[in-house]
Amino acid sequence: MSERMISLTIDNVKVEVPAGTTVLEAAKQAGINIPTLCYLKDINAIGACRMCVVDTGGRALQAACVLPATDGMVVKTNTPALRDYRRTLLELVLSAHDKKCLTCVRSQSCELQKLCKDLGVENGDRFAGKQNEYAIDDASPSIVRDNNKCILCRRCVAVCSKVQNIGVIGPVNRGFATAIESPWNMKLAQMGCINCGQCINVCPVGALREKDSTDQVWQYLNDPDLHVVVQPAPAVRAALGEEFGYPMGTSVTGQMAAALHRLGFDKVFDTDFGADLTIMEEANELIARIQGGGVLPMITSCSPGWIKFCETYYPDFLDNLSSCKSPHEMLGAVIKSYYAEKAGIDPAKIRVVSVMPCTAKKFEAKREELAATGYPDVDAVITTRELARMIKEAGIDFRALPEENFDSLLGESTGAAVIFGATGGVMEAALRTAYEAITGQVLENVDFRDVRGIQGIKEADVKIGDQVVSVAVASGTGNASKLLDSVRSGEKKYLFIEVMGCPGGCVNGGGQPIVSAQTRMTCDPRVERAKALYQEDADKPLRKSHENSEIKKIYEEYLEKPNSHKAHELLHTHYASRPLYLD
Amino acid sequence: MASVKEQYDALDRVIAENKDLPGALMPVLQGAQEIFGCVPIDVQKYIAQALNVTLSEVYGVATFYSQFSLQPKGEYLISVCLGTACYVKGSQKVLDKLTEVLNVPVGGTTPDGRFTLQATRCLGACGLAPVMTVNDEVYGRLTPDAIPAIIDKYRKAEEA
């Protein structure tokens, strides 16, 4: 079916676009970047900031982000009046902004800063006057909110309520007193915030950021009595390069391992090993549930944002959650037991640092029940962004680094593990192992393409032996809500469900490098970064978790078999329902 | 004074009437304001759950519109118009006199719970400027000197 095309003229450039396209999108197609601030593709188009105003010859200037292109329309985006208008808008925004760019974590990735530079704002104090002073909310283990930098664009509000179906922040009060806050002066940590950090990723300025843990990691590294072990998650290698000027979707696995060695970690293990271990446990748990009449559908448990979402908003599904810890927690538990014994190191002296694409992992690591050896499985979590800052702070020339390998014992991994970072990846990895465990036959084609891609909800019927296994995959907790509602009502029946808390999975996690709204108009980080992971999977000699030789070894020497008593002690956990608000 | 149960029963009726309409939150909040005299946190949580919206949304609407109050308002709500016509006719001085006579700031309620003082936008009675209302009674062509007698009237009404 062909869409009706319309033609318009923007800055003397003729453009043909499908009906329904906005002037903003049409201009992009004509190679014209209309400045935006509150606009976020597919998520927030409210015409509120007025930065994208254009001249259509009518009486008033129009916001291009909400203006449908019409046939024969003549649009001007760059007139002296428009440039002046936008500069004045920016000066007004600055009148309520703290302007502490030099010490802001978002310096050089700030959309406000960039606009001021690009549009030639010369006086940040033109409308100097009264300014609101806000207390910084840093009570959450994952997210810090600083309203002194907030420009009220509402992108965070939109992603929290519309995409994630949570809505723990919103505009309060009116006029000059308007602020984006949790209701009743509550802090984020008192709300049913799942710590996913999607709000951070979409913030154009530095009003939202991760709770920084780099100081803690530097302290570990500088303590000669400690044995400091690091493990990066699958999705980190697909995005870290962006912080060093590589194009989106560049895999930097080898250089990342080298950088971690140079930072001074005693061992550089790989969360991918933890992912393979997770599959061993989870695939066998699934088989046991199917064959033994356990609670179905079983739902994956790797994503801590999703887990807190389930505990808070869907507690009736807690028994459906796999009891498996997430991969980095599994690896942490194994480092402080198996590895500690083999290397002859007192687990009390070991510190496990996880590098994660995720802010919710910071909350997860603090869960008291995740301490299999009596010590926390994981001691500190830093995000991809924080690792990039540490590398820069240490003066490591990332682009000049050679490619290095992860360290042995807990560093080997298969293709099944690396795709954990993308939506559908855990499902596909589990199916590869479950298929062979159930049928006893070799799975020739390991690609389960039905569960790949960025659609919010995916379904597939997978034939395993003489059984058809119905599976579903959801990413983003808004999509998870829809999927769980359909299961709860009995409309849908599945045996196995994968949920990742962030849209597109961990590649688009709340700890990943910031992608500006302008870049998102033409380039989807969920797609580009996932490509890097699937390429790495395809290039691996081994693509099924149970073929990993270090995995075989740890079961032979230590864990006996999947879901053994020992495995349960170290690698499994439990969940509890949580209140919507804490006093 | 209605019991708490009666108040929530009344709220349930307002919710039931509006639940399935688009934009149900506004009429429900208006109903709650009337029933409880304000929309405190427990009432907001109740509404959020009943309408399946977030507490953020309820609180956002309740703090956006000045007709909603988070704390109980006084028995007599005194609203002084600071619209343009009243302002140029000296309503600020009337308001200042009221803060002095009642000994509360603008937006405040007297400790005995009798009077709440608020400033409002145009009340639409510019011909009588400067104007204030005490509940549903309108007072026009005010001067600061007229204020003590008006307040006295309400204080005495209470005692009688």
XYZ file of C-alpha atoms in Angstrom:
743
model
C 0.000 0.000 0.000
C 1.473 3.322 -0.999
C 1.130 6.272 1.319
C -0.228 9.520 -0.041
C 2.697 11.833 -0.683
C 2.598 15.578 -0.258
C 5.054 18.164 -1.390
C 6.147 21.320 0.370
C 8.946 23.862 0.254
C 11.194 24.432 3.219
C 13.813 27.186 2.957
C 13.516 27.013 -0.841
C 14.120 23.238 -0.815
C 11.339 21.116 -2.307
C 10.514 18.075 -0.146
C 8.187 15.129 -0.708
C 6.945 13.375 2.406
C 4.128 10.997 3.315
C 0.975 12.676 4.591
C 1.061 12.982 8.352
C 4.740 13.920 8.485
C 5.467 16.929 10.674
C 7.318 19.956 9.369
C 10.140 19.106 11.765
C 10.571 15.647 10.240
C 10.157 16.956 6.704
C 12.866 19.546 7.322
C 15.184 16.838 8.627
C 14.640 15.017 5.369
C 15.592 18.180 3.491
C 18.825 18.367 5.439
C 17.625 21.132 7.759
C 17.965 20.688 11.511
C 15.312 22.842 13.133
C 16.453 23.425 16.738
C 14.478 21.463 19.349
C 14.499 21.204 23.110
C 11.349 19.516 24.435
C 10.817 17.310 21.371
C 11.731 13.629 21.573
C 10.881 11.368 18.670
C 7.958 9.012 19.348
C 7.861 10.094 23.010
C 7.333 13.833 23.487
C 5.865 16.192 20.891
C 4.022 18.912 22.795
C 5.197 22.156 21.190
C 5.962 23.524 24.646
C 9.455 24.983 24.407
C 8.750 26.864 21.140
C 12.355 26.357 20.063
C 11.258 24.711 16.802
C 9.006 27.567 15.668
C 8.864 28.194 11.935
C 7.283 30.805 9.676
C 4.539 29.492 7.399
C 3.436 32.928 6.259
C 0.507 32.900 8.678
C -0.201 35.279 11.504
C 1.654 33.340 14.182
C 4.841 31.329 14.325
C 4.162 27.597 14.538
C 5.920 24.833 16.461
C 7.290 22.502 13.771
C 7.248 19.417 16.009
C 3.434 19.412 16.128
C 2.727 21.020 12.761
C 1.626 18.551 10.067
C 3.112 19.274 6.677
C 0.482 20.131 4.064
C 0.567 20.107 0.302
C 2.046 23.284 -1.141
C 3.114 24.631 2.225
C 5.956 27.157 2.117
C 8.001 27.119 5.295
C 10.842 29.311 6.430
C 12.961 28.014 9.303
C 15.767 30.537 9.278
C 14.772 34.197 9.163
C 16.269 37.041 11.221
C 13.030 37.186 13.224
C 13.105 33.449 13.974
C 16.760 33.533 14.972
C 16.053 36.423 17.289
C 12.977 34.689 18.716
C 14.925 31.506 19.482
C 17.811 33.398 21.056
C 15.385 35.226 23.321
C 13.776 31.922 24.296
C 17.166 30.531 25.241
C 17.978 33.655 27.247
C 14.710 33.201 29.127
C 15.497 29.546 29.805
C 18.895 30.609 31.110
C 17.274 33.097 33.481
C 16.043 30.116 35.524
C 19.045 27.820 34.999
C 22.061 27.500 37.277
C 24.528 27.832 34.369
C 27.215 25.818 36.159
C 28.429 24.227 32.940
C 32.064 23.800 33.950
C 31.237 21.323 36.679
C 28.224 19.687 35.032
C 28.335 16.018 34.142
C 26.495 16.846 30.932
C 28.938 19.493 29.744
C 29.467 18.857 26.026
C 26.526 16.473 25.825
C 24.029 19.135 26.940
C 21.416 20.124 24.391
C 20.874 23.530 26.011
C 24.584 24.282 25.948
C 24.815 23.239 22.313
C 21.847 25.395 21.301
C 23.275 28.428 23.092
C 26.523 27.962 21.213
C 24.954 27.151 17.840
C 22.419 29.979 17.989
C 24.891 32.542 19.245
C 23.592 33.405 22.699
C 26.095 35.910 24.028
C 24.527 37.051 27.269
C 23.306 34.402 29.712
C 22.208 37.080 32.171
C 20.028 39.202 29.910
C 16.959 38.366 31.975
C 18.743 37.929 35.293
C 16.335 37.988 38.213
C 14.799 35.851 40.877
C 15.753 32.186 40.677
C 14.230 29.201 42.437
C 16.592 27.207 44.598
C 15.933 23.519 44.837
C 17.395 20.858 47.100
C 19.119 18.099 45.146
C 17.401 14.718 45.509
C 20.165 12.160 45.840
C 18.420 9.700 48.162
C 17.984 7.128 45.401
C 20.862 4.660 44.973
C 20.516 5.054 41.200
C 19.301 8.481 40.135
C 20.115 12.053 41.177
C 17.685 14.887 40.407
C 18.851 18.495 40.366
C 16.004 20.862 39.566
C 18.368 23.824 39.504
C 19.277 22.633 36.023
C 15.801 21.553 34.928
C 14.312 23.392 31.941
C 10.793 21.892 32.344
C 10.819 20.193 28.932
C 8.892 17.192 30.347
C 10.846 14.597 28.370
C 11.553 12.678 31.596
C 7.893 12.865 32.571
C 6.844 11.506 29.183
C 9.255 8.586 29.198
C 8.414 7.693 32.815
C 4.657 7.736 32.371
C 4.070 6.991 28.703
C 6.886 4.585 27.839
C 7.532 2.931 31.196
C 3.982 3.213 32.614
C 5.292 4.361 35.983
C 4.825 8.126 36.355
C 6.674 8.854 39.581
C 7.523 12.402 38.499
C 5.368 15.111 37.010
C 4.894 18.848 36.837
C 3.734 20.356 40.128
C 2.557 23.893 40.957
C 2.151 26.634 38.417
C 3.865 29.548 36.755
C 7.242 30.483 38.203
C 6.839 27.815 40.901
C 6.431 24.992 38.354
C 8.844 22.127 38.948
C 9.200 18.517 37.871
C 8.928 16.554 41.067
C 7.465 13.576 42.808
C 4.154 14.385 44.512
C 3.913 15.643 48.071
C 7.611 16.508 48.249
C 8.519 12.848 48.244
C 11.933 11.789 47.026
C 12.331 9.381 44.129
C 13.500 6.722 46.570
C 10.135 6.935 48.368
C 8.194 6.415 45.169
C 7.643 3.290 43.106
C 10.588 4.359 40.923
C 12.183 1.283 39.358
C 15.556 3.003 38.876
C 15.615 2.279 35.142
C 17.209 5.639 34.377
C 15.319 6.183 31.138
C 14.643 9.694 32.478
C 18.399 10.321 32.568
C 18.837 9.184 28.987
C 16.248 11.612 27.684
C 17.153 14.636 29.837
C 18.541 17.339 27.537
C 20.507 18.894 30.410
C 22.122 17.799 33.678
C 18.946 17.771 35.782
C 19.016 13.977 35.905
C 22.117 11.849 36.283
C 23.275 8.561 37.703
C 24.400 8.356 41.323
C 28.148 8.389 40.859
C 30.124 5.439 42.231
C 33.479 6.160 40.630
C 34.986 7.502 43.874
C 34.192 4.234 45.576
C 35.842 2.266 42.755
C 38.958 4.470 42.797
C 39.196 3.849 46.543
C 39.095 0.098 45.998
C 41.749 0.340 43.297
C 44.016 2.413 45.513
C 43.797 0.019 48.456
C 46.731 -2.439 48.274
C 44.996 -4.870 50.641
C 42.081 -5.424 48.309
C 41.772 -7.780 45.361
C 39.562 -5.866 42.942
C 37.733 -7.756 40.229
C 35.735 -6.139 37.448
C 33.064 -7.476 35.095
C 31.417 -5.563 32.225
C 27.931 -6.424 30.979
C 27.264 -7.482 27.378
C 25.667 -4.185 26.324
C 28.561 -2.046 27.572
C 30.887 -3.201 24.770
C 28.338 -2.138 22.159
C 28.148 1.454 23.382
C 31.309 2.443 25.298
C 33.020 3.406 22.018
C 30.518 6.249 21.523
C 32.123 8.059 24.454
C 35.405 8.010 22.525
C 34.129 9.133 19.145
C 33.361 5.779 17.548
C 30.155 5.572 15.523
C 27.110 4.127 17.251
C 27.100 0.352 16.962
C 30.872 -0.094 17.147
C 31.888 -3.054 19.272
C 34.905 -2.245 21.457
C 35.169 -5.467 23.479
C 38.948 -5.927 23.229
C 39.812 -2.289 23.912
C 37.411 -2.252 26.850
C 39.191 -5.271 28.373
C 42.513 -3.498 27.832
C 41.240 -0.287 29.448
C 40.006 -2.231 32.484
C 43.410 -3.887 32.853
C 45.112 -0.488 32.669
C 42.811 1.009 35.268
C 44.407 -1.457 37.660
C 41.788 -4.141 38.233
C 43.404 -7.348 39.450
C 41.146 -9.516 37.308
C 39.017 -8.581 34.348
C 36.241 -11.144 34.162
C 33.213 -10.950 31.916
C 29.540 -10.711 32.834
C 29.035 -12.673 29.606
C 30.337 -15.678 31.551
C 27.662 -14.879 34.132
C 25.120 -14.771 31.305
C 26.119 -18.244 30.130
C 25.816 -19.417 33.725
C 22.377 -17.807 33.950
C 21.246 -19.704 30.868
C 22.417 -23.002 32.361
C 20.325 -22.351 35.448
C 17.377 -20.657 33.782
C 16.937 -23.061 30.859
C 17.001 -25.980 33.272
C 14.618 -24.220 35.633
C 12.235 -23.757 32.707
C 12.460 -27.428 31.752
C 11.856 -28.442 35.360
C 8.811 -26.159 35.579
C 7.367 -27.486 32.317
C 7.996 -31.125 33.160
C 7.247 -30.896 36.870
C 4.077 -28.817 36.821
C 5.689 -25.645 38.140
C 4.302 -22.112 37.841
C 4.106 -20.997 34.224
C 4.724 -18.885 32.295
C 8.190 -18.514 33.713
C 9.442 -14.953 33.360
C 13.104 -13.941 33.120
C 14.731 -12.156 36.029
C 17.900 -10.537 34.624
C 16.639 -6.973 34.579
C 16.521 -5.267 37.992
C 14.278 -2.473 36.713
C 11.783 -5.071 35.604
C 12.108 -6.968 38.894
C 11.306 -3.906 40.977
C 8.465 -3.095 38.592
C 7.024 -6.582 39.099
C 7.457 -6.393 42.875
C 5.731 -2.995 42.995
C 3.047 -3.093 40.311
C 2.473 -6.783 39.463
C 3.141 -8.709 42.688
C 0.711 -11.430 41.611
C 3.388 -12.513 39.100
C 6.214 -12.945 41.623
C 5.916 -16.750 41.535
C 6.313 -16.608 37.778
C 9.716 -14.959 38.044
C 12.686 -17.232 37.512
C 14.551 -17.619 40.781
C 17.828 -16.991 38.923
C 19.887 -14.037 40.033
C 20.918 -11.676 37.260
C 24.199 -12.531 35.470
C 26.462 -10.051 37.286
C 25.102 -11.117 40.679
C 25.694 -14.771 39.769
C 29.218 -13.964 38.692
C 29.807 -11.951 41.865
C 28.706 -14.897 44.007
C 30.968 -17.240 42.061
C 33.920 -14.838 42.303
C 33.632 -14.723 46.090
C 33.299 -18.513 46.416
C 34.683 -20.618 43.555
C 37.300 -18.127 42.353
C 38.289 -17.134 45.914
C 38.909 -20.786 46.782
C 40.819 -21.549 43.583
C 42.984 -18.437 43.878
C 43.414 -18.769 47.634
C 42.077 -15.282 48.363
C 39.997 -14.381 51.425
C 36.580 -13.319 50.057
C 36.545 -10.550 52.659
C 39.362 -8.902 50.674
C 37.670 -9.221 47.312
C 35.731 -6.335 45.812
C 33.559 -7.001 42.786
C 32.893 -4.028 40.516
C 30.245 -4.366 37.815
C 30.222 -2.117 34.749
C 26.622 -1.991 33.645
C 24.493 -0.232 31.021
C 22.019 0.160 33.839
C 21.262 2.403 36.801
C 18.888 -0.124 38.390
C 21.864 -2.454 38.946
C 23.072 0.012 41.586
C 19.878 -0.602 43.537
C 20.034 -4.344 42.889
C 23.585 -4.654 44.225
C 22.389 -3.212 47.542
C 19.703 -5.869 48.028
C 20.497 -7.655 51.263
C 19.452 -11.044 49.931
C 22.127 -10.885 47.220
C 25.016 -11.896 49.448
C 25.477 -15.621 48.968
C 28.836 -15.838 50.721
C 27.903 -13.534 53.570
C 29.509 -10.689 51.612
C 27.656 -8.668 48.974
C 27.824 -10.516 45.655
C 28.670 -7.191 44.015
C 30.267 -4.284 45.865
C 29.978 -1.431 43.405
C 28.185 -0.777 40.146
C 29.287 1.825 37.645
C 27.509 2.629 34.413
C 28.994 2.715 30.920
C 29.156 6.502 31.276
C 31.024 6.293 34.568
C 33.547 3.837 33.125
C 34.157 6.272 30.257
C 34.785 9.047 32.789
C 37.258 6.868 34.710
C 39.125 6.027 31.510
C 39.331 9.721 30.629
C 40.339 10.677 34.160
C 43.138 8.092 34.071
C 44.472 9.572 30.851
C 44.071 6.339 28.941
C 44.044 6.905 25.173
C 41.189 4.536 24.469
C 41.450 4.713 20.699
C 45.121 3.723 20.832
C 44.536 0.652 23.002
C 45.308 -2.839 21.690
C 42.583 -5.468 21.927
C 42.984 -7.711 24.946
C 41.133 -10.748 26.279
C 39.238 -11.255 29.498
C 41.040 -13.176 32.214
C 40.629 -16.869 32.530
C 38.534 -18.881 34.899
C 35.535 -16.588 34.516
C 36.206 -14.782 31.253
C 35.115 -17.120 28.481
C 31.717 -16.684 26.889
C 29.555 -17.764 23.981
C 27.446 -15.932 21.455
C 24.401 -16.781 23.531
C 25.717 -14.577 26.323
C 26.557 -11.491 24.327
C 23.011 -11.140 22.963
C 21.709 -10.816 26.546
C 22.143 -7.089 25.973
C 19.334 -6.837 23.419
C 15.623 -7.475 23.746
C 14.913 -11.113 22.893
C 18.500 -12.124 23.547
C 17.916 -13.942 26.823
C 14.988 -15.791 25.253
C 17.073 -16.834 22.254
C 20.001 -17.924 24.413
C 17.712 -19.963 26.668
C 16.006 -21.595 23.697
C 19.362 -22.670 22.236
C 20.220 -24.535 25.427
C 16.713 -25.761 26.294
C 16.299 -27.200 22.799
C 19.341 -29.412 23.107
C 18.607 -30.355 26.715
C 15.042 -31.434 25.906
C 15.583 -33.171 22.563
C 19.101 -34.468 23.067
C 19.733 -33.381 19.491
C 22.088 -30.782 18.070
C 20.379 -27.502 17.196
C 21.723 -26.689 13.741
C 20.233 -23.245 13.152
C 20.745 -21.256 16.344
C 19.099 -18.065 15.069
C 15.609 -17.497 16.503
C 14.791 -14.452 14.395
C 11.174 -14.125 15.581
C 12.332 -12.881 18.968
C 14.794 -10.307 17.590
C 14.078 -6.659 16.784
C 12.815 -3.631 18.658
C 9.058 -4.214 18.602
C 7.777 -3.714 22.132
C 6.097 -7.111 22.307
C 7.134 -10.148 20.257
C 5.567 -13.600 20.196
C 6.740 -16.912 18.770
C 5.776 -20.559 18.795
C 8.954 -22.576 18.979
C 8.948 -26.259 18.103
C 11.130 -28.215 20.484
C 10.968 -31.932 19.755
C 7.277 -32.772 19.600
C 6.293 -29.870 21.809
C 5.353 -26.339 20.757
C 6.612 -23.794 23.246
C 4.776 -20.450 23.139
C 7.018 -17.602 24.136
C 6.738 -13.829 24.352
C 9.245 -11.014 24.746
C 8.575 -7.518 26.068
C 10.943 -4.603 26.509
C 10.130 -1.431 28.381
C 7.900 -1.805 31.412
C 4.978 -0.169 29.591
C 5.028 -3.061 27.142
C 5.531 -5.504 30.014
C 2.317 -4.127 31.564
C 0.365 -4.773 28.370
C 1.776 -8.285 28.074
C 1.100 -9.172 31.716
C -2.427 -7.749 31.520
C -3.150 -10.067 28.590
C -1.767 -13.038 30.528
C -3.679 -12.094 33.669
C -6.970 -11.840 31.778
C -6.401 -15.256 30.234
C -6.388 -13.775 26.738
C -2.837 -15.017 26.153
C -1.026 -18.162 27.251
C 2.713 -18.636 27.170
C 5.243 -20.982 28.708
C 8.139 -18.564 28.795
C 8.344 -14.760 28.815
C 11.361 -12.504 28.647
C 11.039 -9.002 30.052
C 13.695 -6.300 29.961
C 12.913 -3.094 31.811
C 14.271 -0.718 29.178
C 12.864 -0.297 25.655
C 15.072 -2.330 23.337
C 16.782 -4.029 26.272
C 20.083 -3.262 27.996
C 21.655 -1.671 24.896
C 19.297 1.226 25.620
C 19.748 1.045 29.381
C 19.701 4.061 31.662
C 23.472 3.934 32.120
C 24.426 4.048 28.454
C 26.038 6.967 26.620
C 23.680 9.891 26.072
C 22.162 10.179 22.598
C 20.734 13.597 21.771
C 17.161 14.080 20.609
C 18.453 15.369 17.272
C 20.519 12.201 16.726
C 17.551 10.037 17.725
C 15.557 11.531 14.856
C 17.619 9.599 12.336
C 19.431 6.937 14.315
C 17.998 4.454 16.822
C 20.463 3.365 19.509
C 18.340 0.267 20.190
C 18.913 -0.905 16.626
C 22.521 0.147 16.082
C 23.895 -1.174 19.355
C 21.985 -4.445 19.040
C 23.540 -4.977 15.611
C 26.974 -4.928 17.234
C 25.906 -7.622 19.706
C 24.336 -9.901 17.083
C 27.448 -9.518 14.932
C 29.605 -10.522 17.887
C 27.306 -13.538 18.430
C 27.606 -14.569 14.780
C 31.391 -14.274 14.917
C 31.811 -16.438 18.025
C 33.045 -20.005 17.567
C 30.649 -21.185 20.286
C 27.075 -19.904 20.365
C 25.393 -22.061 23.007
C 25.960 -21.450 26.686
C 26.390 -25.118 27.590
C 29.353 -25.387 25.184
C 31.412 -22.821 27.139
C 34.429 -24.787 28.458
C 34.787 -22.682 31.612
C 31.082 -23.240 32.301
C 31.557 -26.996 31.938
C 34.511 -26.758 34.269
C 32.730 -24.852 37.037
C 29.912 -27.415 37.059
C 32.382 -30.314 37.121
C 34.548 -28.846 39.835
C 32.114 -26.907 41.963
C 28.428 -26.618 41.159
C 27.795 -30.268 40.155
C 24.824 -29.603 37.896
C 22.322 -26.842 37.090
C 19.836 -26.226 39.908
C 21.893 -28.349 42.317
C 21.799 -27.505 46.007
C 25.063 -25.580 45.689
C 23.828 -23.746 42.599
C 20.687 -22.726 44.463
C 22.702 -21.403 47.368
C 24.883 -19.239 45.170
C 22.916 -18.433 42.053
C 19.241 -18.160 42.988
C 17.205 -15.632 44.929
C 13.660 -14.665 45.962
C 11.339 -11.672 45.622
C 8.856 -9.766 47.743
C 6.077 -7.333 46.978
C 6.803 -3.671 47.583
C 4.542 -0.744 48.550
C 3.791 2.022 46.045
C 5.088 4.695 48.403
C 7.455 4.661 51.361
C 6.886 7.090 54.230
C -20.064 17.513 60.051
C -20.110 14.313 58.039
C -18.160 11.322 59.345
C -15.082 10.155 57.490
C -17.006 7.171 56.199
C -19.782 9.402 54.917
C -17.214 11.602 53.229
C -15.609 8.666 51.433
C -19.042 7.304 50.498
C -19.820 10.667 48.936
C -16.475 10.589 47.128
C -17.233 7.083 45.841
C -20.446 8.396 44.337
C -18.590 11.210 42.556
C -16.019 8.719 41.299
C -18.704 6.324 40.060
C -20.425 9.135 38.158
C -17.256 10.250 36.405
C -14.995 7.211 36.270
C -15.605 6.300 32.645
C -15.688 9.833 31.249
C -12.631 11.375 29.634
C -10.957 13.887 31.938
C -12.576 12.383 35.029
C -9.852 13.683 37.314
C -11.051 17.314 37.362
C -14.677 16.710 38.405
C -13.556 14.101 40.937
C -11.057 16.523 42.474
C -13.732 19.227 42.542
C -16.058 16.831 44.308
C -13.358 15.878 46.793
C -12.566 19.527 47.481
C -16.231 20.145 48.251
C -16.636 17.022 50.404
C -13.430 17.253 52.413
C -12.799 20.991 52.201
C -9.394 20.185 50.730
C -7.611 17.323 48.940
C -5.069 15.893 51.390
C -2.620 13.105 50.538
C -4.827 10.176 51.586
C -7.703 11.457 49.475
C -5.348 11.934 46.517
C -4.012 8.390 46.849
C -7.585 7.121 47.002
C -8.527 9.027 43.846
C -5.383 7.886 42.009
C -6.174 4.268 42.693
C -9.862 4.584 41.876
C -9.261 6.349 38.549
C -6.161 4.298 37.694
C -3.972 7.370 37.293
C -0.711 8.131 39.055
C -0.450 10.133 42.257
C 1.894 12.424 40.276
C -0.940 13.295 37.940
C -3.437 13.893 40.743
C -1.005 16.054 42.679
C 0.042 17.901 39.529
C -3.534 18.902 38.750
C -4.316 19.698 42.381
C -1.340 22.055 42.651
C -1.898 23.652 39.237
C -5.397 24.984 39.896
C -5.724 27.390 42.790
C -9.296 26.222 43.480
C -7.842 23.096 45.085
C -6.303 23.231 48.483
C -3.984 20.673 50.033
C -4.691 21.778 53.592
C -8.132 22.441 55.081
C -9.392 25.952 54.417
C -10.981 28.170 57.041
C -14.689 28.418 57.601
C -14.640 31.802 55.856
C -12.636 32.038 52.674
C -11.636 35.629 52.029
C -10.581 36.272 48.446
C -9.134 39.646 47.533
C -9.050 40.470 43.853
C -5.660 41.523 42.537
C -6.875 41.805 38.948
C -5.837 44.922 37.060
C -8.850 47.114 37.835
C -8.915 46.249 41.544
C -5.160 46.576 41.784
C -5.074 50.093 40.395
C -7.917 50.980 42.761
C -5.762 49.912 45.712
C -6.691 46.306 46.470
C -3.115 45.560 47.564
C -3.665 47.932 50.501
C -6.894 46.115 51.340
C -5.023 42.816 51.271
C -2.262 44.236 53.468
C -4.847 45.420 55.966
C -6.400 41.945 56.056
C -3.047 40.261 56.790
C -2.683 42.742 59.650
C -6.198 42.334 61.079
C -6.227 38.523 60.742
C -2.530 38.161 61.504
C -1.965 35.560 58.744
C 0.060 35.723 55.533
C -1.647 35.551 52.139
C -2.584 31.908 51.548
C -2.701 31.254 55.275
C -5.438 30.160 57.648
C -5.981 31.571 61.127
C -5.031 29.161 63.952
C -8.682 28.920 65.055
C -9.586 27.666 61.567
C -12.078 30.450 60.937
C -10.492 32.527 58.185
C -8.386 31.723 55.134
C -6.978 34.678 53.248
C -6.165 34.413 49.584
C -5.403 36.677 46.665
C -7.192 35.952 43.414
C -7.182 36.971 39.790
C -10.068 39.045 38.360
C -13.391 38.156 39.953
C -15.331 39.825 37.116
C -16.777 42.620 39.230
C -14.442 45.373 38.044
C -17.185 47.999 38.324
C -17.076 47.516 42.108
C -13.268 47.638 42.350
C -11.576 47.018 44.644
C -13.464 43.825 45.427
C -13.229 40.973 47.867
C -15.461 38.011 48.603
C -16.090 36.273 51.896
C -17.435 32.865 50.912
C -20.300 33.844 48.609
C -20.714 37.432 49.799
C -19.207 40.198 47.683
C -17.802 43.451 49.089
C -17.035 46.309 46.702
C -15.487 49.789 46.697
C -13.411 48.767 49.657
C -10.957 50.813 51.610
C -8.534 49.462 54.189
C -10.497 51.286 56.893
C -13.619 49.254 56.104
C -11.878 45.957 56.801
C -11.975 45.686 60.642
C -15.751 46.127 60.749
C -16.336 43.454 58.104
C -14.116 40.948 59.888
C -15.767 41.800 63.196
C -19.137 40.951 61.698
C -17.982 37.385 60.960
C -16.265 37.001 64.303
C -19.429 38.055 66.080
C -21.629 35.867 63.873
C -19.603 32.972 65.141
C -20.041 33.920 68.775
C -23.770 34.577 68.513
